[in-house]
Coordinates of C-alpha atoms and ligand atoms in Angstrom, one line a residue:
X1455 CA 10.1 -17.9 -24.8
X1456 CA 8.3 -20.1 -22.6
X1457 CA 4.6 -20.3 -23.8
X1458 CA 1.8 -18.4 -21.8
X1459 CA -0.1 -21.4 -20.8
X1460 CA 3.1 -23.1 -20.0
X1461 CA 3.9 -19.7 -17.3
X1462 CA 0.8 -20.0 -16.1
X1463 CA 0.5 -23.4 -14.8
X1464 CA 4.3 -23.5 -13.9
X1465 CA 4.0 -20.4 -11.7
X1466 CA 0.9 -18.8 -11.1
X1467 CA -1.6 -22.0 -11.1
X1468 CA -2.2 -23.3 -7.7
X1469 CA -5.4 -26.2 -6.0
X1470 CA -8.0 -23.9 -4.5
X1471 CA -10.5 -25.0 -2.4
X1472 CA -14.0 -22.0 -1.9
X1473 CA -17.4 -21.8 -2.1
X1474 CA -16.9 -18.1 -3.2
X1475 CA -14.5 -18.8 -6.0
X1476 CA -16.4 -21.4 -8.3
X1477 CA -14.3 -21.3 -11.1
X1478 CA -10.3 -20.1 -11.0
X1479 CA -7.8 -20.0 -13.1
X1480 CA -8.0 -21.9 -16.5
X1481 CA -11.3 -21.3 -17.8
X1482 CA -11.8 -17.7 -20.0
X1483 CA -13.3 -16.1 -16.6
X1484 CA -13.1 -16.2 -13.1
X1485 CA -16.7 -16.8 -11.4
X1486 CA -17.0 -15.6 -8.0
X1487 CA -19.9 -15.3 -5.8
X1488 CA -20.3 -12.7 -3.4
X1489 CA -20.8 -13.3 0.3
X1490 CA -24.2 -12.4 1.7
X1491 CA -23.8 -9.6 4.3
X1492 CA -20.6 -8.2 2.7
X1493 CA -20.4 -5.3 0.0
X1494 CA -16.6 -5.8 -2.3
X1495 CA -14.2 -3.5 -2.5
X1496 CA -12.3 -4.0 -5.5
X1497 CA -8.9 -2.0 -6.1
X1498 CA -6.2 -2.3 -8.9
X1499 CA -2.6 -1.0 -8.8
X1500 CA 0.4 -0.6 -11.6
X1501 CA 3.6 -0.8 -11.5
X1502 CA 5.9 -0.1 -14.2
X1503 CA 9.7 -1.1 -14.5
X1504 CA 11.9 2.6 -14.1
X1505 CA 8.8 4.6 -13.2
X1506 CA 7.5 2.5 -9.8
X1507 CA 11.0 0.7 -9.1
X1508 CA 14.2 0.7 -10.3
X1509 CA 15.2 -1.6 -13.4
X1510 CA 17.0 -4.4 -11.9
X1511 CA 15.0 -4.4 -9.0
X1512 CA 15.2 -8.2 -7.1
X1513 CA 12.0 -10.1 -8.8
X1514 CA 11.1 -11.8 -5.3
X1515 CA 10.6 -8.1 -4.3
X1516 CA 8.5 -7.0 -7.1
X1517 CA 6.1 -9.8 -7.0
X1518 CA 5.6 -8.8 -2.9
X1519 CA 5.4 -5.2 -4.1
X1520 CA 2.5 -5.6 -6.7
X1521 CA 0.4 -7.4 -4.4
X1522 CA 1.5 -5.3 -1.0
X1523 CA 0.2 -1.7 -2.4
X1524 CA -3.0 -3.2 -3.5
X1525 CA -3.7 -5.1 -0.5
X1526 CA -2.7 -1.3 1.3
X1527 CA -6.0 0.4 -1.2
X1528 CA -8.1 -2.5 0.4
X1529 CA -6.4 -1.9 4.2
X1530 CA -7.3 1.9 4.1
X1531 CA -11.1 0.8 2.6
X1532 CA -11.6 -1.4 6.3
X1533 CA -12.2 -4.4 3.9
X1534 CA -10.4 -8.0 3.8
X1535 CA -8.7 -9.3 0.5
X1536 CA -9.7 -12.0 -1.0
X1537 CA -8.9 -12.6 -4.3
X1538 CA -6.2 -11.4 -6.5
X1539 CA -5.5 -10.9 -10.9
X1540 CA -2.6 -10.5 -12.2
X1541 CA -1.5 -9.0 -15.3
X1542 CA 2.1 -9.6 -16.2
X1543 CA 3.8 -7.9 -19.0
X1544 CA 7.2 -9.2 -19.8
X1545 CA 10.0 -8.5 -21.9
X1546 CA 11.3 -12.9 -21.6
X1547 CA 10.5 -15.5 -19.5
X1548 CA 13.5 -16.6 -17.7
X1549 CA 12.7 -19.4 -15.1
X1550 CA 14.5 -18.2 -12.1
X1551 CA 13.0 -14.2 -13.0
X1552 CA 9.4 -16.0 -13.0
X1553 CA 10.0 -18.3 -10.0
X1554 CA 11.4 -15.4 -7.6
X1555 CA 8.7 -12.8 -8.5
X1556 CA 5.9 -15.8 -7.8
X1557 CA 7.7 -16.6 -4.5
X1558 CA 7.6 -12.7 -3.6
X1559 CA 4.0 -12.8 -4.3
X1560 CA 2.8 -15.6 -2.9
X1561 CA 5.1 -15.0 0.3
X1562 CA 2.5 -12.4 1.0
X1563 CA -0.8 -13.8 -0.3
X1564 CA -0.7 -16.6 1.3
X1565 CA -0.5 -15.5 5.2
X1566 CA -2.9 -12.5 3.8
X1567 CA -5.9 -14.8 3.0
X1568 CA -5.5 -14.2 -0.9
X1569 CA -6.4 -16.6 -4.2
X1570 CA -5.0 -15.9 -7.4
X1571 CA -8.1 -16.0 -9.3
X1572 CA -6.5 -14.9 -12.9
X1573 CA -4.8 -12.8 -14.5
X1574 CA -3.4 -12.3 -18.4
X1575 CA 0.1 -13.0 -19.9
X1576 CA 1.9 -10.9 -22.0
X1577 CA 5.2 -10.1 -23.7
X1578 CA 6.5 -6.4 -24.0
X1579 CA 8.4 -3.8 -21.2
X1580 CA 8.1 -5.3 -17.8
X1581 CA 4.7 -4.1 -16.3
X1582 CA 2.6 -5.5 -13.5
X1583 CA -0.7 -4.9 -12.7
X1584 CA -2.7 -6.7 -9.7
X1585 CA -6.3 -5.9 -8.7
X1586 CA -7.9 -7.1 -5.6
X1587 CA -11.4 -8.0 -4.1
X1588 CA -11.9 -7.5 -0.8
X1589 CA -15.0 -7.8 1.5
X1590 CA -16.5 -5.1 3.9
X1591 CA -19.5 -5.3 6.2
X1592 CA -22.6 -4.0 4.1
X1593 CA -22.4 -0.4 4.2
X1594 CA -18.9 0.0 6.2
X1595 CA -16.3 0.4 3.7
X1596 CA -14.2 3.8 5.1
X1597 CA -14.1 6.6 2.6
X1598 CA -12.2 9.6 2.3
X1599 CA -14.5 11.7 3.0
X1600 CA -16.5 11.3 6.9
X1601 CA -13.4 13.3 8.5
X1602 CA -15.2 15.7 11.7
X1603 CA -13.4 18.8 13.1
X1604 CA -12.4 17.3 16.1
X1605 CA -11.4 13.9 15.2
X1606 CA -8.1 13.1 16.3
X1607 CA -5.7 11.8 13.0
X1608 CA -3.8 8.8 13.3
X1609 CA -0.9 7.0 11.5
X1610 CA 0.3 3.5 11.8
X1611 CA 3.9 2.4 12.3
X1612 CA 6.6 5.2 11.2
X1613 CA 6.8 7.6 8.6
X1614 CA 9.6 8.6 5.9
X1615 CA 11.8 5.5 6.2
X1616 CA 10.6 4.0 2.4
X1617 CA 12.0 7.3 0.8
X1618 CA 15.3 7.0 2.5
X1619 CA 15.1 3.8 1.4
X1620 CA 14.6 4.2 -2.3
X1621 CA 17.4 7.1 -1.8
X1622 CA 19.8 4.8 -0.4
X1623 CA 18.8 2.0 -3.7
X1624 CA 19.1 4.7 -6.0
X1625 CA 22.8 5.6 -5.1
X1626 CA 23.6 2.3 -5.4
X1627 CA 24.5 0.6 -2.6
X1628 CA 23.9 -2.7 -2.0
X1629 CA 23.9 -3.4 1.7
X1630 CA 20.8 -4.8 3.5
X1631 CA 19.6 -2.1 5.5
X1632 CA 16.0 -1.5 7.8
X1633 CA 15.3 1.6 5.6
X1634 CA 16.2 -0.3 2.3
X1635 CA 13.8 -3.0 3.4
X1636 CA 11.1 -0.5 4.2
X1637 CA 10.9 0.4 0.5
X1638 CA 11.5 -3.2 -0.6
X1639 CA 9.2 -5.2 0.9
X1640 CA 6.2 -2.8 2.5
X1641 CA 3.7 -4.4 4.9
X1642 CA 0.2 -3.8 4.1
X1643 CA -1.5 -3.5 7.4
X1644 CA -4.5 -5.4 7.0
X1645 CA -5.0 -6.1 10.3
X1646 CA -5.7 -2.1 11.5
X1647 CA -7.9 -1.8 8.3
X1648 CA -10.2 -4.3 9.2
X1649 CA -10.7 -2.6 12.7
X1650 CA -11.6 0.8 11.1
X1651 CA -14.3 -0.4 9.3
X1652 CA -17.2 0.9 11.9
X1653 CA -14.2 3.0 14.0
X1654 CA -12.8 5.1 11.2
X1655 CA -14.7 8.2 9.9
X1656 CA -12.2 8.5 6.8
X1657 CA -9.0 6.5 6.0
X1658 CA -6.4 6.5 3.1
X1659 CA -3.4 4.6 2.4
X1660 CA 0.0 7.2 2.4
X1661 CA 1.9 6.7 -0.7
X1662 CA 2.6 10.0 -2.2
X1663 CA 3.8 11.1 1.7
X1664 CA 1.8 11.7 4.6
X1665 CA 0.9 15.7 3.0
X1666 CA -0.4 14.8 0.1
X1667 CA -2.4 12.1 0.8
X1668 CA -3.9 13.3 4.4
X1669 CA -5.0 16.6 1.8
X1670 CA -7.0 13.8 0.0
X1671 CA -9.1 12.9 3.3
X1672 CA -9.0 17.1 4.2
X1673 CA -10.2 17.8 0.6
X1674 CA -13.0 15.2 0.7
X1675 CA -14.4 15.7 3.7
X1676 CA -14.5 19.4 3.4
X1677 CA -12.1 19.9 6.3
X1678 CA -8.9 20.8 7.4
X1679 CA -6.1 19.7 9.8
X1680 CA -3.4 20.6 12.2
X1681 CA -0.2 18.6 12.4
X1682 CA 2.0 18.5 15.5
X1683 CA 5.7 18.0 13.7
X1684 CA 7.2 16.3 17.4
X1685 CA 4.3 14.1 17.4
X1686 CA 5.1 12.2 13.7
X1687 CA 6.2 8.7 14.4
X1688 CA 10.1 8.3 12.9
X1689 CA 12.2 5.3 13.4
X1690 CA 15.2 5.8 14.9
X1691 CA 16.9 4.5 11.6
X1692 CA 15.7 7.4 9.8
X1693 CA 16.6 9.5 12.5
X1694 CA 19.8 8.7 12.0
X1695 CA 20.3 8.8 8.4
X1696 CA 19.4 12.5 7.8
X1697 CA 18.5 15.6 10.4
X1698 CA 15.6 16.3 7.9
X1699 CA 13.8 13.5 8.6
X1700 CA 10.5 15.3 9.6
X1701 CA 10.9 16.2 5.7
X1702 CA 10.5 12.7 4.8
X1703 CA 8.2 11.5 7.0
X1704 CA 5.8 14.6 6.1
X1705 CA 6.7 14.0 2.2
X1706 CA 8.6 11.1 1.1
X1707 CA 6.2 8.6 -0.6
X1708 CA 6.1 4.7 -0.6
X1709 CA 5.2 4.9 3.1
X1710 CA 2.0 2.0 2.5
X1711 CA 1.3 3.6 5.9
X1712 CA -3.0 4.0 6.9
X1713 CA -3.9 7.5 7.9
X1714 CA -7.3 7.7 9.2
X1715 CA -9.5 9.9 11.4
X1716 CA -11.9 9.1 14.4
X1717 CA -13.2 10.7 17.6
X1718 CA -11.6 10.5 21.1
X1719 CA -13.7 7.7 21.9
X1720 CA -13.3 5.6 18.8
X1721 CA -9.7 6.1 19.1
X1722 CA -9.9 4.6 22.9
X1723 CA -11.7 1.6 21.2
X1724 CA -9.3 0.9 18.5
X1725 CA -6.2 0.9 20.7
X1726 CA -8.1 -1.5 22.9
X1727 CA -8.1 -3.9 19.6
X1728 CA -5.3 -6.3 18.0
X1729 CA -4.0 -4.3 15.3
X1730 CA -0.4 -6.0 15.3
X1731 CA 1.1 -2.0 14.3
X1732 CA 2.1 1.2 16.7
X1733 CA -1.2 3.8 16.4
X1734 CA 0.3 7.4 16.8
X1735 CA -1.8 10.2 16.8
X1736 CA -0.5 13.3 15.4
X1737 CA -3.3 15.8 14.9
X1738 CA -6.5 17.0 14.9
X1739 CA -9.2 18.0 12.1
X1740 CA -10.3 21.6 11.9
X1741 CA -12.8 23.0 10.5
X1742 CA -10.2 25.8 8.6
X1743 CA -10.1 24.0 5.3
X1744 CA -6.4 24.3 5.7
X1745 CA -3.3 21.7 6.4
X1746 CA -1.2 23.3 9.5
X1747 CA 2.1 21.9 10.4
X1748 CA 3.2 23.3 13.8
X1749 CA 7.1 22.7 15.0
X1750 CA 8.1 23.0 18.6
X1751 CA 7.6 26.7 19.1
X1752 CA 4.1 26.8 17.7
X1753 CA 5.3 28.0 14.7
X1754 CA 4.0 27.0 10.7
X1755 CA 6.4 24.8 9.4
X1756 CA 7.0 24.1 5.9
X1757 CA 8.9 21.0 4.9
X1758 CA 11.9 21.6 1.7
X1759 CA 11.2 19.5 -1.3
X1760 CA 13.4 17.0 -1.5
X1761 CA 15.4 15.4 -4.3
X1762 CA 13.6 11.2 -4.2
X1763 CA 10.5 13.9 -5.9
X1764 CA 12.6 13.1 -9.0
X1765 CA 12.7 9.8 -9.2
X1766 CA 8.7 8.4 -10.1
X1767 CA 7.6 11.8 -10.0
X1768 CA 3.6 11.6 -11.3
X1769 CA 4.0 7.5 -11.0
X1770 CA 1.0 6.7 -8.6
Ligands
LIG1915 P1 -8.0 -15.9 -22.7 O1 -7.1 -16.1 -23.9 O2 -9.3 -16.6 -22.8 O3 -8.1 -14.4 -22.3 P2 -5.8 -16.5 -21.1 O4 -5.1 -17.5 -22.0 O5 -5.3 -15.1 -21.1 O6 -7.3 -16.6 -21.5 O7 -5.7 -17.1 -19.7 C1 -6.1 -18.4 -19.4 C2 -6.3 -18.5 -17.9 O8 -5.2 -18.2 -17.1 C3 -7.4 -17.5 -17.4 O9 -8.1 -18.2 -16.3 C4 -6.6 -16.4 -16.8 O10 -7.3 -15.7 -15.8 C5 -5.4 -17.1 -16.3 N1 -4.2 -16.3 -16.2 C6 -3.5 -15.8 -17.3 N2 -2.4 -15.2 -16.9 C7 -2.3 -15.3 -15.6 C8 -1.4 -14.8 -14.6 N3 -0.3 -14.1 -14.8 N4 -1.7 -15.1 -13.3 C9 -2.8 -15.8 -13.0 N5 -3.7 -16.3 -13.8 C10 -3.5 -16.0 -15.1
LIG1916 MG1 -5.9 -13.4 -22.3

């Protein structure tokens, strides 16, 4: 096996030039120093071969992956990423495994504004962990828990295709496809976060499905919701792979979707900003501590669990 220090400065080591990062990689700490004005957000993701993605999964893809649902945590927080550790844990060092999972990762941190500031090397079953500090206006980080009865609740791009996606991987089949590549290579929307930082009253980041984690903000805040089923935002890809797929937009995971709440007014003002993604709204908070899903008649609706449950069932 290629030695640590040797993977290190072959893959991972790259010039830097900050004032906030005095010392990077190669000494036995990073030292960074905080910019005045701005509190950190600091957020830290695993993901373990068989449990997070499938064994064989491309390495190009799992180096984007690591860093994509970290920078997601720091999207949904309003905040701006800014530097990046990475702890690798793997089973050999091939040169072409290590070269594509850098490319992957670097293929995102670089147009993100991110610095690999460290990290650790090890040997055993392949494991990655990244955490990310971001920065956030003093005092405006979004939480979970500022959701109002009345705000509206919002979703970025569309919801469901990443668990068709891993569906379709998991059968096996190989061809390229925009579902597949919805699970493969998620796009942290970084742009939106930063605008709901002093917009948002509560934001999270959807990947256990859109349920689950808009009961986080619900739960927090001390609130509840009701969810118009013809208003959730599906591609027409998924709409054509499955007649259920209101089921996976309201449940399938691995969305790296934001979900976020605001007032009429607020919402007027975010639209009016650059936030390169679709905004839909698809609800509004109550103050019945209760998650309502109404289909087309008015009715409760209640989606069927599905079978991608299976697969990375208590993973996140
Ligand atoms: P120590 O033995 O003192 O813990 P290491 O040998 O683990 O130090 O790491 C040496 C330097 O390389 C440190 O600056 C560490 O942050 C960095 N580093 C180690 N592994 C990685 C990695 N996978 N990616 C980025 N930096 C890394
Ligand atoms: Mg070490």
């Amino acid at each position: 096996m290629t030695g640590e220090f040797q993977i290190i400065r072959d893959y991972f080591q790259r010039p830097v030039e900050s004032d906030e990062l005095r010392v990077g990689i190669g000494d036995d700490g990073a030292v960074l120093r905080p910019r005045e004005g701005y509190d950190q957000v600091v957020v830290t993701d695993t993901l373990v071969e068989g449990r997070h993605f499938p064994a064989g999964f491309a390495a190009e893809d799992i180096g984007w992956r690591a860093l994509a649902v970290n920078l997601s945590d720091i999207a949904a927080m309003g905040a701006v990423p800014r530097f990046a550790f990475l702890n690798l844990t793997l089973p050999i060092a091939e040169h072409e495994w290590l070269s594509a999972f850098a490319r992957g990762f670097f293929a995102l941190a670089e147009p993100s504004g991110v610095t690999l500031a460290g990290g650790d090397t090890t040997q055993g079953p392949l494991s990655l962990t990244v955490t990310v500090f971001g920065d956030v206006d003093e005092n405006k980080a979004v939480l979970r828990n500022g959701a109002k009865p009345g705000d509206r609740i919002c979703v970025s791009g569309s919801l469901g295709d990443a668990a068709a996606g891993l569906e379709i991987l998991l059968r096996g089949a190989s061809s390229e496809n925009v579902l597949v590549s919805r699970f493969r290579k998620p796009e942290p929307r970084l742009a939106l976060g930063r605008n709901l930082a002093g917009t948002a009253s509560a934001a999270i980041d959807i990947s256990d499905g859109l349920m689950a984690d808009l009961g986080h903000i619900l739960e927090a805040s001390g609130v509840g919701a009701r969810v118009e089923l013809s208003s959730l935002p599906i591609s027409s890809a998924l709409a054509d792979y499955s007649e259920r797929a209101p089921d996976y937009a309201l449940a399938g995971g691995d969305d790296y979707e934001l979900c976020f709440c605001l007032s009429a007014k607020k919402l007027a003002e975010l639209r009016a900003m650059d936030n390169a993604c679709d905004i839909t709204c698809i609800g509004e908070v109550t103050s019945e501590r209760d998650l309502v899903i109404l289909d087309n008649n008015g009715n409760h609706y209640q989606p069927s669990r599905r079978s991608w449950e299976h697969f990375m069932e208590w993973s996140k």
